[in-house]
Structure formats: C-alpha cells, structure tokens
Amino acid sequence: MIGIKDLKKSYGRHEALKGISFSIKEGEFYGLLGPNGAGKTTAISIMSSILKPDSGEVLINGNNIYSNPGETKKIIGVVPQEIALYNELSANENLMFWGGMYSVPERELKDRKNELLDLFGLTDRKNDKVANYSGGMKRRINIAAALLHRPRVLFMDEPTVGIDPQSRNLIFEVTEKLHHDGMTIIYTTHYMEEAERLCNRIGIIDKGQIIAEGTLEELKKNSPAKETIVVTFNNLDDQVAQRLFSSRKNSKRSGNTIYFYTSDLKKDLPPVITQCQEAGAEINQIEFQKVNLETIFLSLTGKQLRD
Ligand SMILES: Nc1ncnc2c1ncn2[C@@H]1O[C@H](COP(=O)(O)OP(=O)(O)OP(=O)(O)O)[C@@H](O)[C@H]1O
Ligand SMILES: [Mg+2]
C-alpha cells in the first residue's frame, strides 16, 4: 500500500535522511522507532506530503504523492508531533474547523465530530476552550482532528509524549481499535514499550538510516545480542570502567551499571564476573534481561533510545 524508496533530505549541510526505503502493507501497523533527532518527523512529514524530499519516492496506493497529491490527501490522516489546535476555540469549534479543511460535508461533519468526541471521552468538555485542556486532552483532540474524514491511512508522530497515563491508555485503545477495523497506521515513537505493544512491524531508525527492520520476533531473532548481563557495582570509577570496556567491547555503561550483551549467556557469564573482579570493581547485583527493542538498539548503536 505504501512504498518508500531511497528518501533523502538535508537541512542545510545536515543530512536528516540518508536514503531510507521500506514498504507497508494495507492494514499494517508500522512503527518507526528511534531516538531524538533520528529523522522520524522528517520521514513522516515527507510520507504525508507535508515536506518535499531532496530525492526518492513515496507511493501510496500506487500514486506518487507529489504528482497526485489530491488523491492521496483524501485517504490519509496526519497527527503531527506539535499540537495543531486553536487555543482560543473549543474542541467542538476546532473539530469543525479541521473538518472544513479536510472538506468533510457539513451534514456529515456534525455526526462524525460527535462520534469522535465520544470515542476520545471529551463530550462533557466539548464547549471548553482548548487553552484550558490538559496536555492529554489536547493530544486526544489532535488525533480526533485527523480522523474526521475517515482516512484509510493514519500517520501518527509521537502521539503520547508528555501526557498522563489515562490519556495514553485511551490513545492506545483507540489506535488499536482503528487498526482492528482495518486502518493502516504509521506510528513514530522513541518508547520501545509502545512499539512492542502496538506494531506489527518495526523499522529502527537512527541518524537518518533504517538500521534494522522486521516483526518483533524477526528483530529479536536477528539481533546480535540475545541476552544482557546487567551488573551493578557499589562504586564504579572511570578508570575501572575503562579497563572493563577494553576487555569487552560489547557493553554499555550507565552510572554504576554496565550492560554486557551476549549471544551465549552460559559461556559469557563466568568471564564477565572474573573480569569485573580483576578490574577491582565490587559487584552489588547481577541481573539478566532477555533481548528487547532497547537492547537491540543499544547493541546496534552503542546508545540508549533515550540518551
Ligand atoms: N527545519 C529544520 N532545520 C534544520 N534542521 C532540522 C529541521 N528539522 C529537523 N532538523 C534536524 O534534522 C534531524 C532530524 O530531525 P527530526 O525532527 O526528523 O527527528 P525526530 O526523529 O523526529 O526527532 P524527535 O524525536 O526529537 O522528534 C535532527 O538533527 C534535527 O535537528
Ligand atoms: Mg520528531
């Protein structure tokens, strides 16, 4: 349904996208997972024809979105990372405005708007100014605005950042329902829990490149690290940490903790403990973690998703 080929985009001398390609099937829930500045917003803005790439191609339903923007715009909805609402207007008025922008006929718009206010639990507050809404309520209206014209494809750019857990859960539930009812969804996030919970397929993006792609099972199967040995020390000075790193490259430090990635826990555990003792570091605790998206990202890039 969606084909992205070799997209490149620079801002001045900074290459935000270095040639990304992937395809998304109809009805898929595709996640773009990556840290701040990875290029998620740039990619989603190009895919939803808000921004032009320097080169590359986006096909939606066989249409090149730049040569045929009208056709594409009818079937896509976009939830931008930055909330796009008028603070001085109510939720009701904002939705009427966005319905007009998406050319929803007026008689349909009223019912559709009420249906969405209900779906997002905002019917009671619909006449209050958006300025008086919580962050979570603004997010919910921001998503509702993108759904007024019943799009078949929905682009969501980090829709849960900085909101209360209740709004977050509601957004998950609504998004899962939309997907269940057949919508194709492209969802960016830097929370691995969200990608794991929601997405059928995940593209891991870093520094403008897709560094791994697949279902969660495929990503885990292909990961160089299968397990992590998490060693917390009573005290870890830089020199000792340095000594440990020089003996074991596949590791990452965070405060008094070092994460050792391994494809063979039984084989690697004894030498890791010996090396820690030889380096003069006093171990406080050892834990084991099964591979997850965070460890996959760490083992591929040496960074944490939320560094
Ligand atoms: N308008 C712009 N002008 C200059 N540089 C930009 C512009 N927009 C983005 N960038 C840079 O391009 C890179 C990719 O930005 P982008 O917003 O696509 O990343 P992101 O993955 O969405 O990050 P975040 O998680 O912070 O939203 C970043 O280094 C960013 O600073
Ligand atoms: Mg972004």
XYZ file of C-alpha atoms and ligand atoms in Angstrom:
339
model
C 0.000 0.000 0.000
C 2.857 2.368 0.827
C 6.249 2.214 -0.812
C 9.146 4.427 0.201
C 12.243 4.369 -1.961
C 15.593 5.881 -1.102
C 14.306 9.058 0.572
C 16.943 11.695 1.183
C 16.537 15.031 2.905
C 19.075 17.551 4.169
C 18.548 20.733 6.153
C 21.440 22.892 5.019
C 24.502 20.682 5.473
C 22.789 18.333 7.904
C 21.629 15.072 6.325
C 18.423 14.256 8.226
C 17.538 11.275 5.973
C 20.322 9.392 4.218
C 18.241 7.234 1.873
C 15.545 5.253 3.638
C 13.419 2.580 1.954
C 10.636 0.346 3.213
C 7.148 -0.764 2.331
C 3.961 -1.080 4.331
C 1.084 -3.419 3.512
C -2.568 -2.473 3.730
C -3.848 -2.896 7.290
C -0.388 -2.994 8.824
C 0.582 -1.136 11.994
C 4.108 0.045 11.194
C 6.332 1.584 13.862
C 9.289 3.870 13.267
C 11.298 3.612 16.469
C 14.240 5.904 17.066
C 15.831 8.410 19.447
C 15.556 12.212 19.327
C 16.797 13.613 16.059
C 16.787 10.238 14.255
C 14.674 11.612 11.387
C 11.221 10.293 12.343
C 9.339 13.582 11.862
C 11.210 14.291 8.633
C 10.270 10.832 7.305
C 6.616 11.049 8.327
C 6.298 14.613 7.005
C 7.595 13.502 3.616
C 5.371 10.419 3.561
C 2.302 12.540 4.290
C 3.328 15.149 1.657
C 3.882 17.961 4.170
C 7.566 18.164 3.224
C 9.384 17.530 -0.062
C 12.356 15.166 -0.122
C 15.568 16.080 -1.954
C 15.278 12.760 -3.778
C 13.427 9.476 -3.549
C 9.866 8.397 -3.995
C 6.712 7.815 -1.938
C 3.907 5.740 -3.451
C 0.580 5.475 -1.642
C -1.881 3.095 -3.278
C 0.168 3.250 -6.454
C 0.039 7.068 -6.615
C 3.183 9.112 -6.447
C 2.161 11.574 -3.716
C 3.858 14.530 -5.387
C 2.447 14.061 -8.857
C -1.005 13.202 -7.494
C -1.390 14.973 -4.129
C -5.176 15.428 -4.296
C -5.914 11.697 -4.423
C -3.503 10.956 -1.609
C -4.727 13.682 0.717
C -8.258 12.235 0.674
C -7.176 8.901 2.097
C -4.548 9.952 4.648
C -4.841 11.499 8.097
C -1.916 13.149 9.868
C -1.402 13.566 13.619
C 1.527 15.980 13.899
C 4.055 15.881 16.734
C 3.339 19.543 17.511
C -0.282 20.037 18.539
C -2.146 21.925 15.815
C -5.183 23.421 17.551
C -6.559 26.904 18.175
C -6.285 27.562 21.900
C -8.996 30.196 21.924
C -11.552 27.874 20.320
C -13.394 24.957 21.943
C -12.817 21.312 20.978
C -16.086 21.482 19.089
C -15.021 24.541 17.100
C -11.552 23.130 16.410
C -13.042 19.938 15.001
C -15.478 21.931 12.843
C -12.520 23.927 11.529
C -10.439 20.829 10.703
C -13.460 19.107 9.155
C -13.714 22.087 6.792
C -10.017 21.815 5.983
C -10.482 18.153 5.082
C -13.638 19.041 3.046
C -15.995 16.897 5.109
C -19.570 17.789 4.032
C -21.266 19.825 6.767
C -24.173 17.483 7.435
C -21.788 14.547 7.957
C -19.319 16.580 9.924
C -21.610 17.193 12.918
C -22.280 13.495 13.492
C -18.694 12.480 12.826
C -17.409 15.139 15.228
C -19.780 13.967 17.999
C -18.779 10.354 17.395
C -15.084 11.256 17.782
C -15.658 13.441 20.862
C -17.347 10.426 22.382
C -14.631 7.984 21.300
C -11.982 10.193 22.938
C -14.023 10.786 26.114
C -14.382 14.540 25.600
C -18.118 15.038 25.079
C -18.561 16.659 28.527
C -15.832 19.202 27.838
C -16.513 19.883 24.166
C -17.514 23.521 24.680
C -14.489 24.447 26.849
C -11.638 26.387 25.329
C -8.694 24.178 24.319
C -6.444 26.589 26.297
C -7.938 25.088 29.486
C -7.314 21.472 28.459
C -4.628 19.208 29.883
C -1.829 18.030 27.562
C -3.529 14.650 27.250
C -6.865 16.197 26.258
C -5.164 18.342 23.599
C -3.470 15.213 22.214
C -6.802 13.413 22.042
C -8.390 16.254 20.055
C -5.303 16.437 17.838
C -5.863 12.794 16.907
C -9.633 13.217 16.505
C -8.986 16.067 14.036
C -7.016 13.704 11.791
C -9.862 11.165 11.730
C -12.794 13.384 10.706
C -12.641 12.440 7.012
C -12.328 8.699 7.756
C -8.834 8.216 6.315
C -7.613 4.738 5.353
C -4.047 5.541 6.332
C -3.116 7.336 9.543
C 0.288 8.886 10.275
C 0.912 9.471 13.980
C 4.057 11.302 15.095
C 4.861 10.578 18.767
C 1.243 10.943 19.881
C 1.814 10.128 23.553
C 4.741 12.319 24.554
C 4.295 14.187 27.839
C 0.771 13.106 28.707
C -0.975 11.467 31.671
C -1.222 7.639 31.803
C -5.012 7.726 31.464
C -4.894 9.654 28.163
C -2.076 7.443 26.979
C -4.112 4.293 27.609
C -7.110 5.766 25.856
C -4.962 6.671 22.839
C -3.586 3.096 22.750
C -7.087 1.635 22.925
C -8.490 3.886 20.200
C -5.476 3.297 17.944
C -5.729 -0.465 18.415
C -9.431 -0.322 17.560
C -8.752 1.698 14.386
C -6.161 -0.857 13.363
C -8.510 -3.729 14.165
C -11.146 -2.099 11.934
C -8.670 -2.122 9.024
C -6.791 1.175 9.122
C -3.155 1.235 8.026
C -1.150 3.063 10.688
C 2.359 4.515 10.683
C 3.422 5.413 14.190
C 6.662 7.031 15.340
C 7.929 6.724 18.858
C 11.037 6.596 20.995
C 9.298 4.351 23.564
C 10.117 0.713 22.893
C 7.136 -0.389 25.024
C 4.777 1.335 22.584
C 6.382 -0.215 19.517
C 6.289 -3.644 21.194
C 2.656 -3.322 22.209
C 1.187 -1.759 19.092
C 3.173 -2.518 15.971
C 3.113 -5.494 13.562
C 6.365 -4.396 12.021
C 9.046 -2.032 13.243
C 11.734 -0.048 11.486
C 14.504 1.082 13.825
C 15.814 4.447 12.674
C 18.988 6.193 13.774
C 20.852 9.154 12.255
C 18.673 9.177 9.149
C 19.012 5.467 8.386
C 16.902 2.368 8.975
C 19.316 0.133 10.865
C 17.006 -2.863 11.382
C 13.528 -3.827 10.314
C 11.030 -6.614 10.832
C 8.439 -8.029 13.188
C 9.438 -8.071 16.851
C 10.230 -11.796 16.554
C 12.396 -11.239 13.474
C 14.258 -8.381 15.122
C 14.921 -10.500 18.203
C 15.990 -13.479 16.093
C 18.433 -11.394 14.045
C 19.772 -9.420 17.000
C 23.485 -9.886 17.655
C 22.713 -9.756 21.385
C 20.382 -12.404 22.748
C 20.648 -11.560 26.416
C 22.049 -8.825 28.607
C 24.032 -9.314 31.791
C 23.297 -6.235 33.885
C 25.973 -5.727 36.513
C 25.528 -3.008 39.121
C 28.609 -2.044 41.124
C 28.860 -0.463 44.568
C 31.037 2.168 43.044
C 32.391 2.429 39.530
C 35.155 4.886 38.778
C 36.047 5.827 35.218
C 39.413 4.071 35.192
C 37.910 0.762 36.280
C 35.108 1.135 33.750
C 37.709 1.785 31.077
C 39.567 -1.392 31.980
C 36.340 -3.387 31.694
C 35.473 -1.901 28.324
C 38.892 -2.627 26.894
C 38.415 -6.311 27.702
C 34.826 -6.478 26.445
C 33.679 -4.251 23.586
C 30.065 -5.361 23.534
C 28.978 -3.378 26.569
C 27.486 -0.074 27.678
C 27.761 1.918 30.885
C 25.064 3.879 32.640
C 26.112 5.309 36.037
C 27.200 2.431 38.304
C 25.749 -0.175 35.961
C 27.323 -1.918 32.987
C 25.240 -3.803 30.410
C 27.099 -6.702 28.775
C 25.430 -8.041 25.625
C 25.842 -11.690 24.874
C 24.720 -14.269 22.368
C 25.716 -17.049 24.773
C 24.949 -16.348 28.420
C 26.327 -19.621 29.826
C 29.659 -19.098 28.118
C 30.000 -15.369 28.846
C 28.821 -15.106 32.442
C 31.892 -16.608 34.200
C 34.470 -14.472 32.305
C 32.377 -11.328 32.838
C 32.408 -11.914 36.603
C 36.125 -12.704 36.599
C 36.913 -9.576 34.571
C 34.883 -7.401 36.940
C 36.774 -8.797 39.919
C 40.139 -8.433 38.202
C 39.325 -4.835 37.312
C 38.788 -4.197 41.023
C 35.090 -3.402 40.786
C 32.854 -4.535 43.643
C 29.689 -6.139 42.312
C 26.458 -5.226 44.090
C 23.960 -7.046 41.917
C 23.715 -9.101 38.722
C 20.532 -9.356 36.665
C 19.689 -10.912 33.317
C 17.477 -9.372 30.665
C 16.010 -11.111 27.661
C 16.524 -9.259 24.392
C 14.068 -6.420 23.795
C 13.973 -3.448 21.433
C 16.074 -1.339 23.787
C 18.875 -3.933 23.882
C 18.673 -4.398 20.113
C 19.061 -0.641 19.657
C 21.878 -0.499 22.186
C 23.772 -3.378 20.662
C 23.454 -1.880 17.169
C 24.338 1.720 18.024
C 26.024 1.725 21.431
C 23.419 4.280 22.596
C 20.208 4.113 24.536
C 16.955 5.123 22.853
C 16.563 7.901 25.385
C 20.182 9.002 25.788
N 13.684 22.649 9.906
C 14.862 22.151 10.252
N 16.006 22.843 10.063
C 17.208 22.336 10.393
N 17.388 21.132 10.929
C 16.301 20.366 11.172
C 14.978 20.843 10.849
N 14.097 19.874 11.179
C 14.836 18.859 11.693
N 16.143 19.155 11.682
C 17.245 18.265 12.129
O 17.164 17.052 11.391
C 17.353 15.919 12.234
C 16.137 15.029 12.189
O 15.051 15.729 12.793
P 13.615 15.087 13.005
O 12.756 16.136 13.596
O 13.168 14.455 11.742
O 13.940 13.943 14.069
P 12.954 13.148 15.026
O 13.397 11.717 14.964
O 11.552 13.444 14.703
O 13.317 13.713 16.464
P 12.368 13.933 17.768
O 12.311 12.600 18.449
O 13.132 14.917 18.568
O 11.050 14.432 17.316
C 17.660 16.481 13.615
O 19.060 16.522 13.763
C 17.080 17.872 13.585
O 17.793 18.732 14.431
Mg 10.017 14.192 15.726
